[in-house]
CSV table of C-alpha atoms in Angstrom, one decimal:
chain,number,residue,atom,x,y,z
A,537,GLU,CA,17.0,98.8,-8.7
A,538,ASP,CA,18.6,95.7,-10.7
A,539,LYS,CA,15.9,94.0,-12.7
A,540,VAL,CA,16.1,90.4,-14.1
A,541,VAL,CA,13.5,88.9,-16.2
A,542,GLN,CA,13.5,85.4,-17.5
A,543,SER,CA,11.0,83.7,-19.7
A,544,PRO,CA,9.3,81.5,-20.1
A,545,LEU,CA,9.0,80.6,-16.6
A,546,SER,CA,8.3,77.2,-17.3
A,547,LEU,CA,8.6,74.7,-20.4
A,548,VAL,CA,7.8,71.2,-21.3
A,549,VAL,CA,9.5,69.4,-24.2
A,550,HIS,CA,10.3,66.0,-25.4
A,551,GLU,CA,13.8,64.6,-25.6
A,552,GLY,CA,15.6,65.5,-28.5
A,553,ASP,CA,13.8,69.0,-28.8
A,554,THR,CA,15.9,72.1,-29.0
A,555,VAL,CA,15.0,74.9,-26.4
A,556,THR,CA,15.7,78.7,-26.2
A,557,LEU,CA,15.8,80.3,-22.7
A,558,ASN,CA,15.7,84.0,-22.7
A,559,CYS,CA,16.8,86.5,-19.9
A,560,SER,CA,16.8,90.5,-19.8
A,561,TYR,CA,18.3,92.7,-17.6
A,562,GLU,CA,18.8,96.2,-15.8
A,563,VAL,CA,22.1,96.2,-13.7
A,564,THR,CA,24.2,99.0,-12.7
A,565,ASN,CA,27.6,99.1,-13.9
A,566,PHE,CA,26.8,95.9,-15.6
A,567,ARG,CA,29.9,93.6,-15.7
A,568,SER,CA,29.1,90.0,-16.5
A,569,LEU,CA,26.1,87.7,-16.8
A,570,LEU,CA,26.3,84.1,-15.7
A,571,TRP,CA,23.8,81.1,-16.2
A,572,TYR,CA,23.4,78.8,-13.1
A,573,LYS,CA,21.7,75.2,-13.2
A,574,GLN,CA,19.7,74.4,-10.4
A,575,GLU,CA,18.2,70.5,-9.8
A,576,LYS,CA,16.9,69.8,-6.4
A,577,LYS,CA,20.1,71.2,-4.7
A,578,ALA,CA,22.6,74.1,-5.3
A,579,PRO,CA,23.0,76.1,-8.3
A,580,THR,CA,25.9,74.9,-10.4
A,581,PHE,CA,27.8,77.3,-12.7
A,582,LEU,CA,27.2,76.7,-16.5
A,583,PHE,CA,28.6,80.1,-18.3
A,584,MET,CA,30.1,83.6,-17.6
A,585,LEU,CA,29.5,86.1,-20.3
A,586,THR,CA,31.1,89.4,-20.5
A,587,SER,CA,31.4,90.5,-24.1
A,588,SER,CA,28.5,91.0,-26.7
A,589,GLY,CA,28.1,88.8,-29.3
A,590,ILE,CA,30.6,85.8,-28.0
A,591,GLU,CA,28.8,82.9,-28.1
A,592,LYS,CA,30.0,80.3,-25.4
A,593,LYS,CA,29.6,76.4,-25.8
A,594,SER,CA,29.7,73.4,-23.8
A,595,GLY,CA,28.7,70.3,-25.6
A,596,ARG,CA,25.0,71.1,-26.4
A,597,LEU,CA,24.5,74.2,-24.1
A,598,SER,CA,25.4,77.5,-25.8
A,599,SER,CA,24.8,81.4,-24.6
A,600,ILE,CA,24.9,84.8,-26.2
A,601,LEU,CA,25.1,88.1,-24.6
A,602,ASP,CA,23.6,91.4,-26.4
A,603,LYS,CA,25.1,94.1,-24.2
A,604,LYS,CA,23.3,96.7,-26.4
A,605,GLU,CA,19.8,95.0,-26.0
A,606,LEU,CA,20.4,94.1,-22.5
A,607,PHE,CA,19.8,90.3,-22.9
A,608,SER,CA,21.1,86.9,-23.2
A,609,ILE,CA,19.9,83.6,-24.5
A,610,LEU,CA,20.5,80.1,-23.3
A,611,ASN,CA,20.2,77.4,-26.2
A,612,ILE,CA,20.3,73.5,-25.5
A,613,THR,CA,19.8,71.3,-28.4
A,614,ALA,CA,19.0,67.7,-28.4
A,615,THR,CA,17.5,68.0,-25.0
A,616,GLN,CA,18.0,65.0,-22.6
A,617,THR,CA,15.9,64.0,-19.4
A,618,GLY,CA,19.1,65.1,-17.6
A,619,ASP,CA,18.5,68.7,-18.7
A,620,SER,CA,15.5,68.8,-16.5
A,621,ALA,CA,16.3,71.6,-14.0
A,622,VAL,CA,15.8,75.3,-13.2
A,623,TYR,CA,17.8,77.6,-15.0
A,624,LEU,CA,18.9,80.8,-13.7
A,625,CYS,CA,20.2,83.7,-15.2
A,626,ALA,CA,22.4,86.2,-13.0
A,627,PRO,CA,23.7,89.7,-14.3
A,628,GLY,CA,26.8,91.2,-11.8
A,629,GLY,CA,27.7,94.5,-11.4
A,630,SER,CA,30.7,96.1,-10.2
A,631,ASN,CA,29.8,95.7,-6.7
A,632,TYR,CA,30.5,91.9,-7.3
A,633,LYS,CA,26.7,91.4,-6.6
A,634,LEU,CA,25.0,88.9,-8.5
A,635,THR,CA,21.0,89.2,-9.1
A,636,PHE,CA,19.4,86.1,-10.0
A,637,GLY,CA,16.3,86.0,-12.2
A,638,LYS,CA,13.4,83.9,-10.9
A,639,GLY,CA,14.6,81.1,-13.5
A,640,THR,CA,12.6,79.0,-16.2
A,641,LEU,CA,11.9,75.5,-15.3
A,642,LEU,CA,12.6,73.3,-18.1
A,643,THR,CA,10.9,69.5,-18.1
A,644,VAL,CA,12.4,67.3,-20.6
A,645,ASN,CA,10.0,64.1,-21.2
A,646,PRO,CA,11.3,61.0,-22.3
B,684,GLU,CA,37.5,69.2,-2.3
B,685,ALA,CA,37.1,72.8,-2.9
B,686,GLN,CA,33.7,73.5,-1.5
B,687,VAL,CA,31.4,75.5,0.5
B,688,THR,CA,30.0,73.9,3.5
B,689,GLN,CA,26.7,74.9,5.6
B,690,ASN,CA,24.9,73.7,8.9
B,691,PRO,CA,22.7,72.7,9.6
B,692,ARG,CA,21.2,71.3,6.5
B,693,TYR,CA,17.3,71.1,7.8
B,694,LEU,CA,16.1,72.7,10.9
B,695,ILE,CA,12.9,73.0,12.4
B,696,THR,CA,12.5,75.9,14.9
B,697,VAL,CA,9.8,77.8,16.9
B,698,THR,CA,9.1,81.4,17.0
B,699,GLY,CA,11.7,83.6,18.6
B,700,LYS,CA,14.3,81.0,19.7
B,701,LYS,CA,17.8,82.4,18.5
B,702,LEU,CA,19.2,80.0,15.8
B,703,THR,CA,22.8,80.4,14.0
B,704,VAL,CA,23.4,78.8,10.3
B,705,THR,CA,27.1,78.5,9.8
B,706,CYS,CA,28.8,78.6,6.4
B,707,SER,CA,32.7,77.9,6.1
B,708,GLN,CA,34.6,77.6,2.5
B,709,ASN,CA,37.8,76.4,1.8
B,710,MET,CA,39.0,78.1,-1.3
B,711,ASN,CA,40.5,81.3,0.6
B,712,HIS,CA,37.3,83.6,-1.3
B,713,GLU,CA,37.5,87.1,-0.3
B,714,TYR,CA,33.7,87.5,-0.9
B,715,MET,CA,30.8,85.7,1.0
B,716,SER,CA,27.3,86.0,0.7
B,717,TRP,CA,23.9,84.5,1.8
B,718,TYR,CA,20.8,84.4,-0.1
B,719,ARG,CA,17.3,82.9,0.3
B,720,GLN,CA,15.2,81.1,-1.9
B,721,ASP,CA,11.6,81.1,-1.8
B,722,PRO,CA,8.7,79.8,-4.4
B,723,GLY,CA,8.0,82.4,-7.2
B,724,LEU,CA,10.6,85.0,-5.7
B,725,GLY,CA,13.9,83.5,-7.0
B,726,LEU,CA,17.3,83.8,-5.1
B,727,ARG,CA,17.5,87.3,-3.0
B,728,GLN,CA,20.6,88.3,-1.4
B,729,ILE,CA,20.6,88.7,2.6
B,730,TYR,CA,24.0,90.0,3.2
B,731,TYR,CA,27.4,89.7,1.7
B,732,SER,CA,31.1,90.4,2.9
B,733,MET,CA,33.8,91.6,1.0
B,734,ASN,CA,36.6,90.4,3.1
B,735,VAL,CA,37.1,90.1,6.8
B,736,GLU,CA,35.4,92.8,9.1
B,737,VAL,CA,33.7,94.0,6.0
B,738,THR,CA,29.8,93.3,5.7
B,739,ASP,CA,26.6,94.9,4.0
B,740,LYS,CA,23.3,94.3,3.8
B,741,GLY,CA,21.7,92.7,0.5
B,742,ASP,CA,18.2,93.2,-0.6
B,743,VAL,CA,16.3,91.6,2.3
B,744,PRO,CA,18.2,92.1,5.5
B,745,GLU,CA,15.8,92.6,7.9
B,746,GLY,CA,15.6,89.9,10.5
B,747,TYR,CA,19.2,88.7,10.1
B,748,LYS,CA,22.7,89.5,11.2
B,749,VAL,CA,26.1,88.5,10.1
B,750,SER,CA,29.5,88.8,11.1
B,751,ARG,CA,32.8,87.8,9.4
B,752,LYS,CA,35.7,87.5,12.1
B,753,GLU,CA,37.6,84.9,10.0
B,754,LYS,CA,38.1,84.5,6.1
B,755,ARG,CA,36.7,81.1,5.8
B,756,ASN,CA,33.3,81.7,8.0
B,757,PHE,CA,30.3,83.6,7.3
B,758,PRO,CA,27.5,82.7,9.9
B,759,LEU,CA,23.8,83.7,9.2
B,760,ILE,CA,22.1,84.8,12.6
B,761,LEU,CA,18.3,84.8,13.3
B,762,GLU,CA,18.0,86.8,16.5
B,763,SER,CA,14.5,86.0,17.0
B,764,PRO,CA,13.3,83.8,13.9
B,765,SER,CA,9.7,84.7,12.6
B,766,PRO,CA,7.5,82.2,10.1
B,767,ASN,CA,8.1,84.3,7.4
B,768,GLN,CA,11.6,83.4,7.7
B,769,THR,CA,10.8,79.7,6.6
B,770,SER,CA,13.0,79.4,3.4
B,771,LEU,CA,15.8,77.6,1.8
B,772,TYR,CA,19.1,79.5,2.5
B,773,PHE,CA,22.1,79.5,0.4
B,774,CYS,CA,25.4,80.5,1.4
B,775,ALA,CA,28.0,81.3,-1.5
B,776,SER,CA,31.4,82.7,-2.0
B,777,SER,CA,33.8,83.7,-4.8
B,778,TRP,CA,37.0,85.7,-5.7
B,779,ARG,CA,37.0,89.4,-6.0
B,780,ARG,CA,38.4,90.3,-9.2
B,781,SER,CA,39.2,93.7,-10.5
B,782,GLY,CA,39.0,95.0,-14.2
B,783,PRO,CA,36.5,94.8,-16.8
B,784,SER,CA,35.1,91.0,-15.9
B,785,GLY,CA,34.7,92.0,-12.2
B,786,ALA,CA,31.8,90.0,-11.8
B,787,ASN,CA,32.5,86.6,-10.1
B,788,VAL,CA,31.6,82.9,-10.4
B,789,LEU,CA,29.6,82.2,-7.2
B,790,THR,CA,30.3,78.5,-5.6
B,791,PHE,CA,27.3,77.9,-3.5
B,792,GLY,CA,26.7,75.3,-0.5
B,793,ALA,CA,24.3,72.9,-0.5
B,794,GLY,CA,21.4,74.7,1.3
B,795,SER,CA,20.0,75.0,4.6
B,796,ARG,CA,16.3,74.5,4.7
B,797,LEU,CA,14.8,76.2,7.5
B,798,THR,CA,11.3,76.3,8.8
B,799,VAL,CA,9.9,78.2,11.7
B,800,LEU,CA,6.6,77.2,13.3
């Protein structure tokens, strides 16, 4: 059975702080890992990582995958209130299925 | 605009009254899937479809049916809804890709909030 564990489950920070969100996984025939952001609506895509050690960056967000240790991290620097959301980690296997973690609820206070 | 459209967005119904949640995508995606999202449990896959007339169970298929008669549509059917099917439902679609990066970027619909009394 595929497993995805995200930590912490929730996090409260102040604007300007840097946060690190964690995701560990066990997925049959792992192919890639996706990060999504969910505000009070549908999840929206952030990153897809397929190779270890490759850091993906998009502005203040970055992510790294470690395929040997089976984990990924999502970093957000200089957080803003608009970053408040649930962040979902979703590793994918060869059957095209994405298995989602329970998410990390990030709250950024002004 | 490329999108996944679900209807209804909100529905309150009673136990045993059959209902269908429609899902349509305009991106010519082969792969479509239904998820339900519940507090503390996250997103769990109900059913998925690799292509027309090809469907299979996900992790929580009990009480649900699906069909894929056309590429763009993937309705979710609750034949006899029960209160434990009260949930937020998402339809999603993607390309099917072969090769090392085979997993896919799912595009989600806006969600359908279902309450079964």
